[in-house]
Tab-separated table of C-alpha atoms and ligand atoms in Angstrom:
chain	number	residue	atom	x	y	z
F	255	MET	CA	-37.482	-7.173	-58.232
F	256	MET	CA	-38.474	-8.452	-55.112
F	257	GLY	CA	-37.027	-5.856	-52.343
F	258	LYS	CA	-36.329	-2.072	-51.337
F	259	ILE	CA	-33.154	-0.219	-50.990
F	260	PHE	CA	-33.485	0.814	-47.726
F	261	VAL	CA	-31.037	4.149	-47.675
F	262	LEU	CA	-30.113	5.367	-44.896
F	263	SER	CA	-27.543	8.690	-44.540
F	264	SER	CA	-27.048	10.785	-41.292
F	265	PRO	CA	-24.201	13.395	-41.130
F	266	SER	CA	-20.025	11.444	-40.025
F	267	GLY	CA	-21.041	10.942	-36.614
F	268	GLY	CA	-24.861	10.677	-36.631
F	269	GLY	CA	-24.304	7.318	-35.613
F	270	LYS	CA	-25.902	5.059	-38.811
F	271	THR	CA	-23.267	2.416	-38.241
F	272	THR	CA	-24.452	1.993	-34.512
F	273	ILE	CA	-27.652	2.060	-35.683
F	274	ARG	CA	-26.272	0.488	-39.206
F	275	LYS	CA	-25.249	-2.506	-37.302
F	276	HIS	CA	-28.407	-3.000	-34.701
F	277	LEU	CA	-30.902	-2.913	-37.954
F	278	LEU	CA	-29.070	-6.096	-40.078
F	279	LYS	CA	-29.738	-8.082	-36.527
F	280	GLN	CA	-33.006	-7.685	-36.689
F	281	CYS	CA	-34.353	-7.284	-39.256
F	282	PRO	CA	-34.832	-8.638	-43.481
F	283	LEU	CA	-32.016	-6.697	-45.272
F	284	VAL	CA	-27.920	-7.771	-46.607
F	285	TYR	CA	-25.711	-4.698	-46.059
F	286	SER	CA	-23.921	-3.226	-49.682
F	287	VAL	CA	-20.607	-3.020	-48.362
F	288	SER	CA	-19.376	0.246	-49.977
F	289	TRP	CA	-15.880	1.268	-51.793
F	290	THR	CA	-13.505	3.960	-50.688
F	291	THR	CA	-10.076	5.146	-51.125
F	292	ARG	CA	-10.321	6.588	-47.231
F	293	PRO	CA	-7.239	4.952	-45.201
F	294	PRO	CA	-9.380	2.770	-42.652
F	295	ARG	CA	-10.543	4.141	-38.873
F	296	GLN	CA	-9.507	2.163	-35.641
F	297	GLY	CA	-11.283	-0.610	-35.492
F	298	GLU	CA	-13.216	-0.984	-38.916
F	299	LYS	CA	-12.839	-3.996	-40.778
F	300	ASP	CA	-11.626	-4.073	-44.722
F	301	LYS	CA	-14.816	-6.151	-46.671
F	302	GLU	CA	-17.370	-5.672	-43.947
F	303	ASP	CA	-17.023	-1.557	-42.630
F	304	TYR	CA	-15.832	-1.176	-46.421
F	305	PHE	CA	-14.087	-2.537	-49.362
F	306	PHE	CA	-10.584	-0.333	-49.145
F	307	VAL	CA	-8.660	0.115	-52.332
F	308	SER	CA	-6.454	2.270	-53.905
F	309	GLU	CA	-7.173	5.743	-55.814
F	310	ARG	CA	-6.676	3.200	-59.447
F	311	ALA	CA	-8.666	0.836	-58.403
F	312	PHE	CA	-11.802	2.824	-57.918
F	313	LYS	CA	-11.688	4.994	-60.798
F	314	ARG	CA	-10.469	1.780	-63.348
F	315	LYS	CA	-14.116	0.323	-61.992
F	316	ILE	CA	-15.216	3.965	-61.999
F	317	GLU	CA	-14.932	3.677	-66.024
F	318	LYS	CA	-16.293	0.051	-66.090
F	319	SER	CA	-19.596	1.694	-64.651
F	320	GLU	CA	-19.766	-1.294	-62.088
F	321	PHE	CA	-20.957	1.212	-59.587
F	322	ALA	CA	-24.369	1.835	-58.737
F	323	GLU	CA	-23.737	5.563	-57.991
F	324	TRP	CA	-20.636	7.127	-56.412
F	325	THR	CA	-19.512	10.477	-55.059
F	326	ARG	CA	-16.294	12.231	-53.251
F	327	VAL	CA	-16.606	13.710	-49.892
F	328	LEU	CA	-13.842	15.317	-48.336
F	329	GLY	CA	-11.131	14.354	-50.510
F	330	ASN	CA	-12.271	10.545	-50.867
F	331	TYR	CA	-14.128	8.525	-53.065
F	332	TYR	CA	-16.878	6.332	-52.103
F	333	GLY	CA	-19.514	4.257	-54.507
F	334	THR	CA	-21.161	1.586	-54.392
F	335	PRO	CA	-21.172	-1.701	-56.189
F	336	LYS	CA	-23.641	-2.031	-59.076
F	337	GLU	CA	-23.450	-6.428	-59.260
F	338	PHE	CA	-24.466	-7.044	-56.010
F	339	LEU	CA	-27.216	-4.042	-55.692
F	340	GLU	CA	-28.606	-5.467	-58.426
F	341	LYS	CA	-27.430	-8.718	-57.790
F	342	GLU	CA	-29.583	-8.598	-53.946
F	343	ILE	CA	-31.929	-6.546	-54.658
F	344	LYS	CA	-33.689	-9.440	-56.919
F	345	LYS	CA	-34.182	-12.076	-53.547
F	346	GLY	CA	-34.818	-9.233	-50.875
F	347	ASN	CA	-33.679	-6.084	-49.084
F	348	VAL	CA	-30.182	-3.888	-50.074
F	349	LEU	CA	-29.658	-1.553	-46.910
F	350	LEU	CA	-27.146	0.957	-47.922
F	351	GLU	CA	-25.319	3.811	-45.840
F	352	ILE	CA	-24.228	6.124	-48.009
F	353	ASP	CA	-23.808	10.108	-49.300
F	354	VAL	CA	-26.936	12.684	-50.007
F	355	LYS	CA	-26.016	12.965	-53.685
F	356	GLY	CA	-24.813	8.589	-53.866
F	357	ALA	CA	-28.914	8.575	-51.983
F	358	ARG	CA	-30.631	11.223	-55.033
F	359	GLN	CA	-28.343	8.536	-57.542
F	360	ILE	CA	-29.763	6.454	-55.823
F	361	LYS	CA	-33.960	6.909	-56.098
F	362	ARG	CA	-33.051	8.518	-59.900
F	363	ARG	CA	-31.679	5.500	-60.658
F	364	TYR	CA	-34.154	2.297	-58.846
F	365	ARG	CA	-37.193	4.761	-58.416
F	366	LYS	CA	-39.475	1.906	-57.394
F	367	GLN	CA	-37.289	-0.349	-55.169
F	368	ALA	CA	-35.158	2.776	-53.559
F	369	VAL	CA	-36.704	4.251	-49.455
F	370	LEU	CA	-34.750	6.966	-48.706
F	371	ILE	CA	-34.920	7.341	-44.633
F	372	PHE	CA	-32.535	10.420	-42.812
F	373	ILE	CA	-31.044	10.029	-39.652
F	374	ALA	CA	-30.339	13.887	-38.177
F	375	PRO	CA	-28.412	13.823	-35.215
F	376	PRO	CA	-31.146	15.900	-32.176
F	377	SER	CA	-28.605	19.605	-32.404
F	378	LEU	CA	-25.639	20.259	-33.902
F	379	ARG	CA	-23.801	21.026	-30.897
F	380	GLU	CA	-24.675	17.587	-29.748
F	381	LEU	CA	-23.012	16.137	-33.162
F	382	LYS	CA	-20.136	18.545	-32.742
F	383	LYS	CA	-19.863	15.996	-29.167
F	384	ARG	CA	-20.106	13.253	-30.463
F	385	LEU	CA	-17.827	14.230	-32.995
F	386	GLU	CA	-15.235	14.614	-30.115
F	387	ASN	CA	-16.070	11.331	-28.608
F	388	ARG	CA	-15.120	9.680	-30.996
F	389	LYS	CA	-11.996	11.212	-31.019
F	390	THR	CA	-11.088	9.399	-34.425
F	391	GLU	CA	-10.390	13.065	-36.847
F	392	ASN	CA	-8.836	16.093	-35.170
F	393	ARG	CA	-10.076	19.717	-35.441
F	394	LYS	CA	-9.565	21.098	-38.730
F	395	GLU	CA	-11.842	17.539	-40.167
F	396	ILE	CA	-14.518	18.050	-37.203
F	397	ALA	CA	-15.121	21.235	-38.696
F	398	GLN	CA	-15.339	20.205	-42.066
F	399	ARG	CA	-17.336	17.702	-41.360
F	400	LEU	CA	-19.994	19.702	-38.962
F	401	LYS	CA	-20.085	22.201	-42.054
F	402	LEU	CA	-21.226	19.024	-44.498
F	403	ALA	CA	-23.228	18.652	-41.725
F	404	TYR	CA	-25.159	21.940	-41.352
F	405	GLN	CA	-25.064	21.194	-45.322
F	406	GLU	CA	-26.932	18.207	-45.531
F	407	ILE	CA	-29.704	18.439	-43.423
F	408	GLU	CA	-30.787	21.480	-45.762
F	409	GLN	CA	-31.359	18.657	-48.155
F	410	VAL	CA	-33.903	17.044	-45.826
F	411	ASN	CA	-36.464	17.287	-48.230
F	412	LYS	CA	-35.211	15.066	-50.827
F	413	TYR	CA	-35.796	12.492	-48.244
F	414	ASP	CA	-38.947	9.647	-47.366
F	415	TYR	CA	-38.180	9.827	-44.257
F	416	LEU	CA	-36.256	11.906	-41.153
F	417	VAL	CA	-36.032	10.037	-37.823
F	418	ILE	CA	-34.591	12.043	-34.993
F	419	ASN	CA	-31.665	10.273	-33.269
F	420	LYS	CA	-31.515	11.431	-29.977
F	421	ASP	CA	-31.930	7.138	-28.470
F	422	LEU	CA	-30.246	4.986	-29.533
F	423	LYS	CA	-33.348	2.827	-29.344
F	424	GLU	CA	-35.776	5.005	-30.830
F	425	CYS	CA	-34.307	5.484	-33.610
F	426	THR	CA	-33.833	1.943	-34.586
F	427	GLY	CA	-37.522	0.703	-33.640
F	428	ASP	CA	-38.921	4.136	-36.018
F	429	ILE	CA	-36.289	2.443	-38.726
F	430	LYS	CA	-37.841	-1.049	-37.624
F	431	ALA	CA	-40.844	0.248	-38.328
F	432	ILE	CA	-39.943	1.359	-41.555
F	433	ILE	CA	-39.263	-1.461	-42.864
F	434	ARG	CA	-42.317	-3.205	-42.332
F	435	ALA	CA	-44.491	-1.169	-43.319
F	436	GLU	CA	-43.021	-0.758	-47.008
F	437	GLY	CA	-42.518	-4.221	-46.712
F	438	CYS	CA	-46.996	-4.080	-46.217
F	439	LYS	CA	-47.192	-1.141	-48.979
F	440	LEU	CA	-49.046	-2.531	-52.206
S	62	LIG	P1	-17.201	7.845	-43.595
S	62	LIG	O1	-16.307	8.605	-43.718
S	62	LIG	O2	-17.300	9.052	-41.914
S	62	LIG	O3	-17.731	6.825	-42.959
S	62	LIG	O4	-18.443	8.028	-44.537
S	62	LIG	C1	-18.071	9.662	-45.116
S	62	LIG	C2	-19.062	10.069	-45.799
S	62	LIG	O5	-19.574	8.977	-46.713
S	62	LIG	C3	-20.586	9.214	-45.093
S	62	LIG	O6	-22.304	10.405	-45.363
S	62	LIG	C4	-20.816	8.331	-45.483
S	62	LIG	O7	-22.284	7.657	-45.548
S	62	LIG	C5	-20.343	7.857	-46.794
S	62	LIG	N1	-20.808	7.268	-47.814
S	62	LIG	C6	-20.123	5.481	-47.496
S	62	LIG	N2	-19.746	4.743	-48.729
S	62	LIG	C7	-20.880	5.568	-49.498
S	62	LIG	C8	-20.874	4.960	-51.018
S	62	LIG	O8	-20.982	4.158	-51.096
S	62	LIG	N3	-21.540	6.562	-51.535
S	62	LIG	C9	-22.173	6.966	-51.331
S	62	LIG	N4	-22.741	7.883	-52.049
S	62	LIG	N5	-21.843	7.845	-49.972
S	62	LIG	C10	-21.062	6.701	-49.290
């Protein structure tokens, strides 16, 4: 296997989607589009942001062991298609944007290729503000996501790198530096 699997995790609202879009323009990476049973948010595109699928289709894929990892977050299923990932790492680097549980599964399964990067918001107060500003969740959902964020931040020691997203440009720059350095690693 030639490439690395760069795994980005951050609490919902932590800014990883914007960072991902910047990275894909600037780095030699292919993005692995996840499957999810969550309904699309406004502006999200099928096959680009996620493959939006039914629970039945998702479970069928689990039964056939076609996910490299999968998990359930706040009642919805999310998973990384195995075939695409394994085909792409033979050619180069792959970027995954997945949660903490998924990241651990990837590390266990692809120990030599996986590089885990946690993107943390500057504070939980800032995260709350970002979630409120994006106006895609109601108050209850925001509270659930903040609780989950707290639990995820506690898992940061499982990661190889921690990057604080205080400033988008700086944060993207740090991740680009990690990708370059990993490319030079013996
Ligand atoms: P959201 O619904 O906000 O897009 O995503 C909720 C959480 O699921 C985020 O932490 C996101 O990174 C994670 N997620 C998205 N795709 C996958 C996936 O394929 N596998 C896992 N384990 N988590 C995912």
